[in-house]
PDB file of C-alpha atoms and ligand atoms in Angstrom:
ATOM      1  CA  MET O   1       0.348  -0.272   0.112  1.00 94.00           C
ATOM      2  CA  LYS O   2       0.824   3.587  -0.771  1.00 97.00           C
ATOM      3  CA  GLY O   3       0.939   6.297   1.910  1.00 98.00           C
ATOM      4  CA  LEU O   4       1.029   7.495   5.202  1.00 98.00           C
ATOM      5  CA  PHE O   5      -1.402   5.325   8.077  1.00 98.00           C
ATOM      6  CA  THR O   6       0.281   4.957  11.429  1.00 98.00           C
ATOM      7  CA  LEU O   7       3.969   6.134  12.279  1.00 98.00           C
ATOM      8  CA  ARG O   8       4.095   2.834  14.242  1.00 97.00           C
ATOM      9  CA  VAL O   9       5.478   1.229  11.151  1.00 97.00           C
ATOM     10  CA  LEU O  10       8.124   4.107  10.266  1.00 97.00           C
ATOM     11  CA  THR O  11      11.615   3.759  11.177  1.00 97.00           C
ATOM     12  CA  ILE O  12      12.909   6.735  13.620  1.00 98.00           C
ATOM     13  CA  ASP O  13      14.398   7.594  10.865  1.00 98.00           C
ATOM     14  CA  GLN O  14      11.788   8.551   8.409  1.00 98.00           C
ATOM     15  CA  ILE O  15       9.124  10.143  10.792  1.00 98.00           C
ATOM     16  CA  MET O  16      12.811  12.440  11.625  1.00 98.00           C
ATOM     17  CA  GLU O  17      13.352  13.296   7.240  1.00 98.00           C
ATOM     18  CA  ILE O  18       9.804  13.788   7.164  1.00 98.00           C
ATOM     19  CA  ILE O  19       9.587  16.389  10.098  1.00 98.00           C
ATOM     20  CA  ASN O  20      13.057  17.754   8.798  1.00 98.00           C
ATOM     21  CA  LEU O  21      11.505  18.736   5.303  1.00 98.00           C
ATOM     22  CA  ALA O  22       8.363  19.982   6.814  1.00 98.00           C
ATOM     23  CA  ILE O  23      10.510  22.646   8.658  1.00 98.00           C
ATOM     24  CA  LYS O  24      12.573  23.747   5.334  1.00 98.00           C
ATOM     25  CA  PHE O  25       8.936  24.116   4.081  1.00 98.00           C
ATOM     26  CA  LYS O  26       8.440  26.426   6.917  1.00 98.00           C
ATOM     27  CA  ASN O  27      11.849  28.137   6.357  1.00 98.00           C
ATOM     28  CA  GLY O  28      10.969  28.738   3.012  1.00 98.00           C
ATOM     29  CA  LEU O  29      11.499  25.688   0.012  1.00 98.00           C
ATOM     30  CA  VAL O  30       9.266  25.828  -3.120  1.00 98.00           C
ATOM     31  CA  LYS O  31       8.410  22.741  -4.294  1.00 98.00           C
ATOM     32  CA  LYS O  32       5.785  21.585  -7.053  1.00 98.00           C
ATOM     33  CA  TYR O  33       3.748  19.160  -8.529  1.00 98.00           C
ATOM     34  CA  PRO O  34       1.701  21.337 -10.945  1.00 96.00           C
ATOM     35  CA  GLY O  35      -1.119  19.573 -13.415  1.00 96.00           C
ATOM     36  CA  GLN O  36      -1.823  16.804  -9.661  1.00 98.00           C
ATOM     37  CA  LYS O  37      -5.598  16.587  -7.830  1.00 98.00           C
ATOM     38  CA  MET O  38      -5.852  15.370  -4.388  1.00 98.00           C
ATOM     39  CA  VAL O  39      -9.278  14.924  -2.645  1.00 98.00           C
ATOM     40  CA  ASN O  40      -9.939  14.934   0.980  1.00 97.00           C
ATOM     41  CA  LEU O  41     -13.283  12.592   1.990  1.00 97.00           C
ATOM     42  CA  PHE O  42     -13.611  13.648   6.001  1.00 96.00           C
ATOM     43  CA  TYR O  43     -16.357  11.448   6.872  1.00 95.00           C
ATOM     44  CA  GLU O  44     -16.314  12.976  10.921  1.00 93.00           C
ATOM     45  CA  ASN O  45     -16.041  16.939  11.226  1.00 91.00           C
ATOM     46  CA  SER O  46     -12.129  18.644  10.893  1.00 93.00           C
ATOM     47  CA  THR O  47     -11.249  22.655  10.565  1.00 94.00           C
ATOM     48  CA  ARG O  48      -8.062  22.217  11.074  1.00 97.00           C
ATOM     49  CA  THR O  49      -6.431  19.270   9.918  1.00 97.00           C
ATOM     50  CA  GLN O  50      -9.401  18.986   6.032  1.00 96.00           C
ATOM     51  CA  TYR O  51      -8.216  22.641   5.805  1.00 97.00           C
ATOM     52  CA  SER O  52      -4.407  22.690   6.302  1.00 98.00           C
ATOM     53  CA  PHE O  53      -4.763  19.873   4.359  1.00 98.00           C
ATOM     54  CA  GLN O  54      -5.800  21.910   1.271  1.00 98.00           C
ATOM     55  CA  VAL O  55      -3.726  24.808   1.663  1.00 98.00           C
ATOM     56  CA  ALA O  56      -1.020  22.495   2.408  1.00 98.00           C
ATOM     57  CA  MET O  57      -1.998  20.892  -1.886  1.00 98.00           C
ATOM     58  CA  ILE O  58      -2.076  24.662  -3.210  1.00 98.00           C
ATOM     59  CA  ASN O  59       1.366  25.178  -1.359  1.00 98.00           C
ATOM     60  CA  LEU O  60       2.479  21.864  -3.411  1.00 98.00           C
ATOM     61  CA  GLY O  61       0.499  23.367  -6.755  1.00 98.00           C
ATOM     62  CA  ILE O  62      -1.582  20.427  -6.423  1.00 98.00           C
ATOM     63  CA  ALA O  63      -5.828  21.264  -6.713  1.00 98.00           C
ATOM     64  CA  PRO O  64      -7.961  20.085  -4.263  1.00 98.00           C
ATOM     65  CA  LEU O  65     -11.008  18.719  -5.696  1.00 96.00           C
ATOM     66  CA  ALA O  66     -14.243  20.200  -3.435  1.00 85.00           C
ATOM     67  CA  VAL O  67     -15.890  17.690  -2.342  1.00 90.00           C
ATOM     68  CA  ASP O  68     -19.318  17.111   0.310  1.00 86.00           C
ATOM     69  CA  LEU O  69     -19.503  13.887   1.546  1.00 88.00           C
ATOM     70  CA  GLU O  70     -23.109  15.409   2.287  1.00 87.00           C
ATOM     71  CA  THR O  71     -24.112  15.767  -1.318  1.00 84.00           C
ATOM     72  CA  SER O  72     -21.927  12.619  -2.665  1.00 86.00           C
ATOM     73  CA  SER O  73     -23.271   9.014  -2.701  1.00 87.00           C
ATOM     74  CA  VAL O  74     -21.891   8.307  -0.134  1.00 86.00           C
ATOM     75  CA  LYS O  75     -25.530   8.889   1.646  1.00 84.00           C
ATOM     76  CA  LYS O  76     -26.650   6.519  -0.850  1.00 89.00           C
ATOM     77  CA  GLY O  77     -24.515   4.117   0.686  1.00 91.00           C
ATOM     78  CA  GLU O  78     -21.355   3.527  -1.459  1.00 94.00           C
ATOM     79  CA  THR O  79     -18.573   1.856   0.732  1.00 95.00           C
ATOM     80  CA  LEU O  80     -15.483   3.605   1.208  1.00 96.00           C
ATOM     81  CA  TYR O  81     -13.586   1.079  -1.499  1.00 97.00           C
ATOM     82  CA  ASP O  82     -16.034   2.317  -3.898  1.00 97.00           C
ATOM     83  CA  THR O  83     -16.399   6.396  -2.965  1.00 97.00           C
ATOM     84  CA  VAL O  84     -11.758   5.720  -3.289  1.00 97.00           C
ATOM     85  CA  ARG O  85     -12.125   3.402  -6.362  1.00 98.00           C
ATOM     86  CA  THR O  86     -13.854   6.454  -7.356  1.00 97.00           C
ATOM     87  CA  PHE O  87     -12.010   9.285  -6.679  1.00 97.00           C
ATOM     88  CA  GLN O  88      -8.717   7.240  -8.301  1.00 98.00           C
ATOM     89  CA  SER O  89     -10.218   6.792 -11.242  1.00 98.00           C
ATOM     90  CA  LEU O  90     -11.165  10.671 -11.572  1.00 98.00           C
ATOM     91  CA  GLY O  91      -7.612  10.773 -12.104  1.00 98.00           C
ATOM     92  CA  VAL O  92      -6.411  12.272  -8.913  1.00 98.00           C
ATOM     93  CA  SER O  93      -2.970  11.647  -7.447  1.00 98.00           C
ATOM     94  CA  GLY O  94      -3.799  11.371  -3.765  1.00 98.00           C
ATOM     95  CA  VAL O  95      -6.833  11.027  -1.057  1.00 98.00           C
ATOM     96  CA  VAL O  96      -7.075  11.947   2.287  1.00 98.00           C
ATOM     97  CA  ILE O  97      -8.796  10.343   5.102  1.00 98.00           C
ATOM     98  CA  ARG O  98     -10.859  10.851   7.948  1.00 97.00           C
ATOM     99  CA  HIS O  99     -13.079   7.995   9.193  1.00 97.00           C
ATOM    100  CA  ILE O 100     -14.595   7.280  12.710  1.00 95.00           C
ATOM    101  CA  THR O 101     -13.877   3.497  11.975  1.00 96.00           C
ATOM    102  CA  ASP O 102     -10.894   1.837  13.660  1.00 97.00           C
ATOM    103  CA  ARG O 103      -7.795   1.245  10.543  1.00 97.00           C
ATOM    104  CA  PHE O 104     -10.296   2.076   7.526  1.00 98.00           C
ATOM    105  CA  TYR O 105      -7.551   2.357   5.489  1.00 98.00           C
ATOM    106  CA  GLU O 106      -7.321  -2.375   5.793  1.00 97.00           C
ATOM    107  CA  ASP O 107     -10.713  -1.624   2.641  1.00 96.00           C
ATOM    108  CA  LEU O 108      -8.195   0.412   0.912  1.00 98.00           C
ATOM    109  CA  ARG O 109      -5.534  -2.384   0.199  1.00 96.00           C
ATOM    110  CA  GLU O 110      -6.349  -2.095  -3.850  1.00 97.00           C
ATOM    111  CA  ILE O 111      -6.320   0.876  -4.575  1.00 98.00           C
ATOM    112  CA  LYS O 112      -3.033   2.302  -6.114  1.00 97.00           C
ATOM    113  CA  VAL O 113      -3.040   6.112  -5.223  1.00 98.00           C
ATOM    114  CA  PRO O 114      -1.475   6.888  -2.187  1.00 98.00           C
ATOM    115  CA  ILE O 115      -3.722   7.857   1.535  1.00 98.00           C
ATOM    116  CA  PHE O 116      -3.186   9.789   4.463  1.00 98.00           C
ATOM    117  CA  ASN O 117      -5.370   9.122   6.980  1.00 98.00           C
ATOM    118  CA  ALA O 118      -5.977  12.493   8.237  1.00 98.00           C
ATOM    119  CA  GLY O 119      -7.515  10.060  11.997  1.00 98.00           C
ATOM    120  CA  ASP O 120      -8.811   6.973  12.085  1.00 98.00           C
ATOM    121  CA  GLY O 121     -11.500   6.149  14.897  1.00 96.00           C
ATOM    122  CA  LYS O 122     -10.048   6.520  18.021  1.00 95.00           C
ATOM    123  CA  SER O 123      -6.401   4.764  16.121  1.00 97.00           C
ATOM    124  CA  ASP O 124      -4.067   7.225  15.187  1.00 97.00           C
ATOM    125  CA  HIS O 125      -4.410  11.015  14.040  1.00 98.00           C
ATOM    126  CA  PRO O 126      -0.279  10.160  12.490  1.00 98.00           C
ATOM    127  CA  THR O 127      -0.133  14.137  10.719  1.00 98.00           C
ATOM    128  CA  GLN O 128      -0.732  15.484  14.168  1.00 98.00           C
ATOM    129  CA  THR O 129       1.108  13.653  16.181  1.00 98.00           C
ATOM    130  CA  LEU O 130       4.050  14.778  13.007  1.00 98.00           C
ATOM    131  CA  LEU O 131       3.635  18.144  13.405  1.00 98.00           C
ATOM    132  CA  ASP O 132       3.220  18.281  17.435  1.00 98.00           C
ATOM    133  CA  LEU O 133       6.673  16.522  17.679  1.00 98.00           C
ATOM    134  CA  MET O 134       7.670  19.273  15.036  1.00 98.00           C
ATOM    135  CA  THR O 135       6.008  22.187  17.382  1.00 98.00           C
ATOM    136  CA  ILE O 136       8.681  20.285  20.318  1.00 98.00           C
ATOM    137  CA  TYR O 137      11.658  20.144  18.228  1.00 98.00           C
ATOM    138  CA  GLU O 138      11.489  23.640  17.212  1.00 98.00           C
ATOM    139  CA  GLU O 139      11.009  24.659  20.849  1.00 98.00           C
ATOM    140  CA  PHE O 140      13.683  22.191  22.471  1.00 98.00           C
ATOM    141  CA  GLY O 141      15.479  21.198  19.846  1.00 98.00           C
ATOM    142  CA  LYS O 142      15.722  17.377  20.613  1.00 98.00           C
ATOM    143  CA  PHE O 143      13.228  14.395  22.013  1.00 98.00           C
ATOM    144  CA  GLU O 144      15.279  12.614  24.052  1.00 98.00           C
ATOM    145  CA  GLY O 145      14.942  12.861  27.814  1.00 98.00           C
ATOM    146  CA  LEU O 146      12.082  15.434  27.804  1.00 98.00           C
ATOM    147  CA  LYS O 147       8.866  14.785  29.585  1.00 98.00           C
ATOM    148  CA  ILE O 148       5.984  15.108  28.680  1.00 98.00           C
ATOM    149  CA  ALA O 149       2.012  14.932  30.049  1.00 98.00           C
ATOM    150  CA  ILE O 150      -0.908  14.278  28.226  1.00 98.00           C
ATOM    151  CA  VAL O 151      -3.636  15.230  30.060  1.00 98.00           C
ATOM    152  CA  GLY O 152      -7.553  14.482  30.117  1.00 96.00           C
ATOM    153  CA  ASP O 153      -9.464  12.395  27.870  1.00 95.00           C
ATOM    154  CA  VAL O 154      -7.068   9.588  26.986  1.00 96.00           C
ATOM    155  CA  THR O 155      -9.573   7.291  26.273  1.00 95.00           C
ATOM    156  CA  HIS O 156     -11.594   8.525  23.586  1.00 94.00           C
ATOM    157  CA  SER O 157      -8.678  10.316  21.825  1.00 96.00           C
ATOM    158  CA  ARG O 158      -6.556   9.038  18.705  1.00 96.00           C
ATOM    159  CA  VAL O 159      -4.962  11.878  19.480  1.00 96.00           C
ATOM    160  CA  ALA O 160      -2.685  10.614  22.601  1.00 97.00           C
ATOM    161  CA  HIS O 161      -2.985   6.666  21.505  1.00 96.00           C
ATOM    162  CA  GLY O 162      -0.966   7.444  17.864  1.00 93.00           C
ATOM    163  CA  ALA O 163       1.350   9.704  19.922  1.00 97.00           C
ATOM    164  CA  ALA O 164       2.256   7.641  23.080  1.00 97.00           C
ATOM    165  CA  GLU O 165       4.017   5.088  21.302  1.00 95.00           C
ATOM    166  CA  VAL O 166       5.801   7.186  18.994  1.00 98.00           C
ATOM    167  CA  MET O 167       6.869   9.090  21.042  1.00 98.00           C
ATOM    168  CA  LYS O 168       8.255   6.813  23.568  1.00 98.00           C
ATOM    169  CA  ARG O 169      10.345   5.382  20.898  1.00 98.00           C
ATOM    170  CA  LEU O 170      11.977   8.797  20.115  1.00 98.00           C
ATOM    171  CA  GLY O 171      13.089   8.828  23.876  1.00 98.00           C
ATOM    172  CA  LEU O 172      10.363  10.875  25.950  1.00 98.00           C
ATOM    173  CA  GLU O 173       9.347  10.433  29.032  1.00 98.00           C
ATOM    174  CA  VAL O 174       5.649   9.997  29.225  1.00 98.00           C
ATOM    175  CA  TYR O 175       2.918  10.317  31.255  1.00 98.00           C
ATOM    176  CA  VAL O 176      -0.788  10.380  31.044  1.00 97.00           C
ATOM    177  CA  SER O 177      -3.050  12.407  33.373  1.00 97.00           C
ATOM    178  CA  SER O 178      -6.617  11.862  33.738  1.00 95.00           C
ATOM    179  CA  PRO O 179      -9.731  10.985  35.290  1.00 94.00           C
ATOM    180  CA  PRO O 180      -9.903   7.374  36.194  1.00 93.00           C
ATOM    181  CA  GLN O 181     -12.781   6.800  33.764  1.00 91.00           C
ATOM    182  CA  TYR O 182     -10.498   8.638  30.308  1.00 94.00           C
ATOM    183  CA  ARG O 183      -7.657   6.325  31.334  1.00 93.00           C
ATOM    184  CA  ASP O 184      -6.035   3.514  29.592  1.00 94.00           C
ATOM    185  CA  ASP O 185      -2.377   1.886  29.630  1.00 95.00           C
ATOM    186  CA  THR O 186      -1.031   4.753  27.368  1.00 96.00           C
ATOM    187  CA  ALA O 187       0.963   5.271  29.610  1.00 97.00           C
ATOM    188  CA  ALA O 188       2.220   6.435  33.350  1.00 97.00           C
ATOM    189  CA  HIS O 189      -0.805   7.969  35.313  1.00 97.00           C
ATOM    190  CA  ILE O 190       0.976  11.264  36.730  1.00 98.00           C
ATOM    191  CA  GLU O 191      -1.249  13.312  38.626  1.00 97.00           C
ATOM    192  CA  LEU O 192      -2.058  16.985  37.017  1.00 98.00           C
ATOM    193  CA  ASP O 193      -0.174  19.140  40.135  1.00 97.00           C
ATOM    194  CA  GLU O 194       2.815  16.807  39.607  1.00 98.00           C
ATOM    195  CA  ALA O 195       2.666  16.900  35.864  1.00 98.00           C
ATOM    196  CA  ILE O 196       2.243  21.318  36.006  1.00 98.00           C
ATOM    197  CA  GLU O 197       5.437  21.101  38.118  1.00 98.00           C
ATOM    198  CA  THR O 198       7.314  18.715  36.206  1.00 98.00           C
ATOM    199  CA  CYS O 199       6.871  18.619  32.477  1.00 98.00           C
ATOM    200  CA  ASP O 200       8.296  19.889  29.758  1.00 98.00           C
ATOM    201  CA  ILE O 201       5.722  19.630  28.362  1.00 98.00           C
ATOM    202  CA  ILE O 202       1.709  20.076  28.906  1.00 98.00           C
ATOM    203  CA  ASN O 203      -0.561  18.296  26.076  1.00 98.00           C
ATOM    204  CA  LEU O 204      -3.646  19.098  26.911  1.00 98.00           C
ATOM    205  CA  LEU O 205      -6.777  17.107  24.922  1.00 97.00           C
ATOM    206  CA  ARG O 206     -10.546  17.867  24.236  1.00 94.00           C
ATOM    207  CA  VAL O 207     -13.236  16.193  26.135  1.00 92.00           C
ATOM    208  CA  GLN O 208     -14.613  14.647  23.260  1.00 88.00           C
ATOM    209  CA  PHE O 209     -18.404  14.255  24.515  1.00 87.00           C
ATOM    210  CA  GLU O 210     -19.510  13.327  21.287  1.00 86.00           C
ATOM    211  CA  ARG O 211     -17.486  10.184  21.599  1.00 87.00           C
ATOM    212  CA  HIS O 212     -18.882   9.102  24.625  1.00 87.00           C
ATOM    213  CA  ALA O 213     -21.330   6.345  25.767  1.00 84.00           C
ATOM    214  CA  HIS O 214     -22.440   8.195  28.751  1.00 83.00           C
ATOM    215  CA  GLU O 215     -23.302  11.520  29.627  1.00 84.00           C
ATOM    216  CA  MET O 216     -20.231  13.012  31.711  1.00 81.00           C
ATOM    217  CA  GLU O 217     -20.382  12.374  35.896  1.00 83.00           C
ATOM    218  CA  MET O 218     -18.855  15.932  36.455  1.00 89.00           C
ATOM    219  CA  SER O 219     -19.846  19.332  35.952  1.00 93.00           C
ATOM    220  CA  LYS O 220     -17.029  21.292  32.922  1.00 94.00           C
ATOM    221  CA  GLU O 221     -16.494  23.377  36.006  1.00 96.00           C
ATOM    222  CA  GLU O 222     -15.914  20.382  37.934  1.00 96.00           C
ATOM    223  CA  TYR O 223     -13.805  18.951  35.515  1.00 95.00           C
ATOM    224  CA  HIS O 224     -11.737  22.102  34.728  1.00 97.00           C
ATOM    225  CA  ARG O 225     -11.074  21.904  38.770  1.00 97.00           C
ATOM    226  CA  LEU O 226     -10.021  19.136  39.017  1.00 96.00           C
ATOM    227  CA  TYR O 227      -8.512  18.188  35.452  1.00 96.00           C
ATOM    228  CA  GLY O 228      -8.108  20.550  33.461  1.00 97.00           C
ATOM    229  CA  LEU O 229      -4.934  23.665  33.220  1.00 98.00           C
ATOM    230  CA  THR O 230      -6.439  26.711  35.135  1.00 98.00           C
ATOM    231  CA  VAL O 231      -4.666  30.021  35.362  1.00 98.00           C
ATOM    232  CA  GLU O 232      -3.934  28.913  38.955  1.00 98.00           C
ATOM    233  CA  ARG O 233      -1.910  25.477  37.870  1.00 98.00           C
ATOM    234  CA  GLN O 234      -0.465  27.827  34.507  1.00 98.00           C
ATOM    235  CA  LYS O 235       1.876  29.716  36.942  1.00 98.00           C
ATOM    236  CA  ARG O 236       2.942  27.076  38.259  1.00 98.00           C
ATOM    237  CA  MET O 237       4.300  25.762  35.452  1.00 98.00           C
ATOM    238  CA  LYS O 238       7.911  24.364  35.446  1.00 98.00           C
ATOM    239  CA  LYS O 239      10.134  27.122  33.923  1.00 97.00           C
ATOM    240  CA  GLY O 240      10.424  27.028  30.283  1.00 98.00           C
ATOM    241  CA  SER O 241       7.333  23.877  29.025  1.00 98.00           C
ATOM    242  CA  ILE O 242       4.862  24.460  26.815  1.00 98.00           C
ATOM    243  CA  ILE O 243       0.831  23.657  26.825  1.00 98.00           C
ATOM    244  CA  MET O 244       0.165  21.732  23.170  1.00 98.00           C
ATOM    245  CA  HIS O 245      -3.359  21.058  22.568  1.00 98.00           C
ATOM    246  CA  PRO O 246      -4.612  20.062  19.155  1.00 97.00           C
ATOM    247  CA  ALA O 247      -7.358  21.851  19.495  1.00 97.00           C
ATOM    248  CA  PRO O 248     -11.072  22.141  18.618  1.00 96.00           C
ATOM    249  CA  ILE O 249     -10.185  23.679  22.201  1.00 96.00           C
ATOM    250  CA  ASN O 250     -13.143  23.737  25.255  1.00 95.00           C
ATOM    251  CA  ARG O 251     -12.893  26.833  26.805  1.00 97.00           C
ATOM    252  CA  GLY O 252     -13.567  26.978  30.405  1.00 97.00           C
ATOM    253  CA  VAL O 253     -13.122  22.502  30.031  1.00 96.00           C
ATOM    254  CA  GLU O 254      -9.596  21.636  29.541  1.00 96.00           C
ATOM    255  CA  ILE O 255      -7.751  24.780  29.301  1.00 98.00           C
ATOM    256  CA  ALA O 256      -9.143  28.401  30.684  1.00 98.00           C
ATOM    257  CA  SER O 257      -9.816  30.518  28.362  1.00 98.00           C
ATOM    258  CA  GLU O 258      -7.031  33.073  29.940  1.00 98.00           C
ATOM    259  CA  CYS O 259      -4.174  30.529  28.998  1.00 98.00           C
ATOM    260  CA  ALA O 260      -4.878  29.687  25.401  1.00 97.00           C
ATOM    261  CA  GLU O 261      -2.877  32.233  23.849  1.00 98.00           C
ATOM    262  CA  CYS O 262      -0.948  32.408  26.978  1.00 98.00           C
ATOM    263  CA  GLU O 263       2.943  33.117  27.111  1.00 97.00           C
ATOM    264  CA  ASN O 264       3.651  29.099  27.459  1.00 98.00           C
ATOM    265  CA  ALA O 265       0.916  28.793  24.777  1.00 98.00           C
ATOM    266  CA  ARG O 266       1.872  26.493  21.399  1.00 98.00           C
ATOM    267  CA  ILE O 267      -1.182  25.933  20.174  1.00 98.00           C
ATOM    268  CA  TYR O 268      -1.515  28.406  16.812  1.00 98.00           C
ATOM    269  CA  LYS O 269       1.988  28.026  15.816  1.00 98.00           C
ATOM    270  CA  GLN O 270       0.950  23.749  15.930  1.00 98.00           C
ATOM    271  CA  ILE O 271      -1.909  24.875  13.719  1.00 98.00           C
ATOM    272  CA  GLU O 272       0.710  26.659  11.068  1.00 98.00           C
ATOM    273  CA  ASN O 273       3.246  23.421  11.754  1.00 98.00           C
ATOM    274  CA  GLY O 274      -0.060  21.487  10.157  1.00 98.00           C
ATOM    275  CA  VAL O 275       0.440  22.670   6.960  1.00 98.00           C
ATOM    276  CA  TYR O 276       4.469  22.568   7.105  1.00 98.00           C
ATOM    277  CA  VAL O 277       4.048  18.622   8.318  1.00 98.00           C
ATOM    278  CA  ARG O 278       1.380  18.461   5.748  1.00 98.00           C
ATOM    279  CA  MET O 279       3.235  19.585   2.266  1.00 98.00           C
ATOM    280  CA  ALA O 280       6.423  17.035   3.679  1.00 98.00           C
ATOM    281  CA  VAL O 281       3.717  14.533   3.805  1.00 98.00           C
ATOM    282  CA  ILE O 282       2.074  14.841   0.740  1.00 98.00           C
ATOM    283  CA  SER O 283       5.683  15.671  -1.165  1.00 98.00           C
ATOM    284  CA  LEU O 284       7.508  13.044   0.036  1.00 98.00           C
ATOM    285  CA  ALA O 285       3.995  10.260  -1.066  1.00 98.00           C
ATOM    286  CA  LEU O 286       4.621  11.920  -4.475  1.00 98.00           C
ATOM    287  CA  ASP O 287       8.307  11.668  -4.797  1.00 97.00           C
ATOM    288  CA  GLY O 288       7.800   7.951  -3.497  1.00 97.00           C
ATOM    289  CA  PHE O 289       8.270   8.356  -0.133  1.00 98.00           C
ATOM    290  CA  PHE O 290       5.351   5.810   1.405  1.00 98.00           C
ATOM    291  CA  ASP O 291       5.244   3.076  -1.618  1.00 97.00           C
ATOM    292  CA  ASN O 292       5.072  -0.606  -0.660  1.00 92.00           C
ATOM    293  CA  ILE O 293       4.298  -0.069   3.500  1.00 94.00           C
ATOM    294  CA  GLU O 294       2.815  -2.938   4.045  1.00 93.00           C
ATOM    295  CA  ILE O 295       0.255  -2.998   7.421  1.00 91.00           C
ATOM    296  CA  PRO O 296       0.711  -5.409   9.926  1.00 85.00           C
TER     297      PRO O 296
HETATM  298  C1  LIG S 301      -8.586  15.651  16.335  1.00 51.04           C
HETATM  299  C2  LIG S 301      -9.193  14.981  15.671  1.00 51.04           C
HETATM  300  O1  LIG S 301     -10.247  15.560  15.657  1.00 51.04           O
HETATM  301  O2  LIG S 301      -9.120  13.921  15.757  1.00 51.04           O
HETATM  302  N1  LIG S 301      -8.022  17.499  16.512  1.00 51.04           N
HETATM  303  C3  LIG S 301      -7.440  17.853  14.868  1.00 51.04           C
HETATM  304  O3  LIG S 301      -7.349  17.112  15.036  1.00 51.04           O
HETATM  305  N2  LIG S 301      -6.715  18.837  14.912  1.00 51.04           N
HETATM  306  C4  LIG S 301      -8.767  16.288  18.258  1.00 51.04           C
HETATM  307  C5  LIG S 301      -9.943  16.565  18.844  1.00 51.04           C
HETATM  308  O4  LIG S 301     -10.773  16.318  17.994  1.00 51.04           O
HETATM  309  O5  LIG S 301     -10.336  16.498  19.987  1.00 51.04           O
END
């Protein structure tokens, strides 16, 4: 298969090559792929991922097709494979997909054009992890030995699940800090107040209300007080440490509104870096970097 499915199958060298190319794009590298078309197929809502893929395509001279799945034959029950196969016949040179199903790409083994996973179920969100890594690398110039706490609704988060595995391989010390009902075995647990004072990176997660089977047992105010980045906690953060969040943010729940653009926050920088990371993966895919990927 061709494309970026999960970082779990890439080596550290390959991951660093993507990040380094993204940094080159940020520093002004120009690459163009005239005459090419690509398509975004988003079966779940998205602002940042969807439109930064689109901006990345435009920056590379690739025409993004404007597709609205609400008015497509998906509404007539067309399968994911048939929809993707259709766009392959229409001549696209890549397909970006976000889907509610974990490992949706297993149904797409026969597809010949590169596929970019823009988030699958609760498993992985490889371009989000890459832009998080790029943001960390720009900040600290290394990964080895940095301490990161992934904070919040871990169980429902593809961002947490995808990131933790790669971050551990890169030598980061990875912890999770979450309410007991949103905790799993992604990484060792750390109390939030300890994380605030000792971690280099506080990576907040959105409370994924739409994925919850039951309503949250506590109020949003209580969640914020117990598990959120309050203004008071931000003041106690380790010197030089940063706040990240994949966004969209729930202001006043996982993060105090005042902290979203405070001196420690890198949330809008992450969004900016998302464009360069997506330019890197698209350009590498078109140059054959992701050909013959084996999915276990
Ligand atoms: C994440 C997503 O949609 O998976 N956001 C994103 O891509 N920037 C996380 C989230 O929705 O909480």
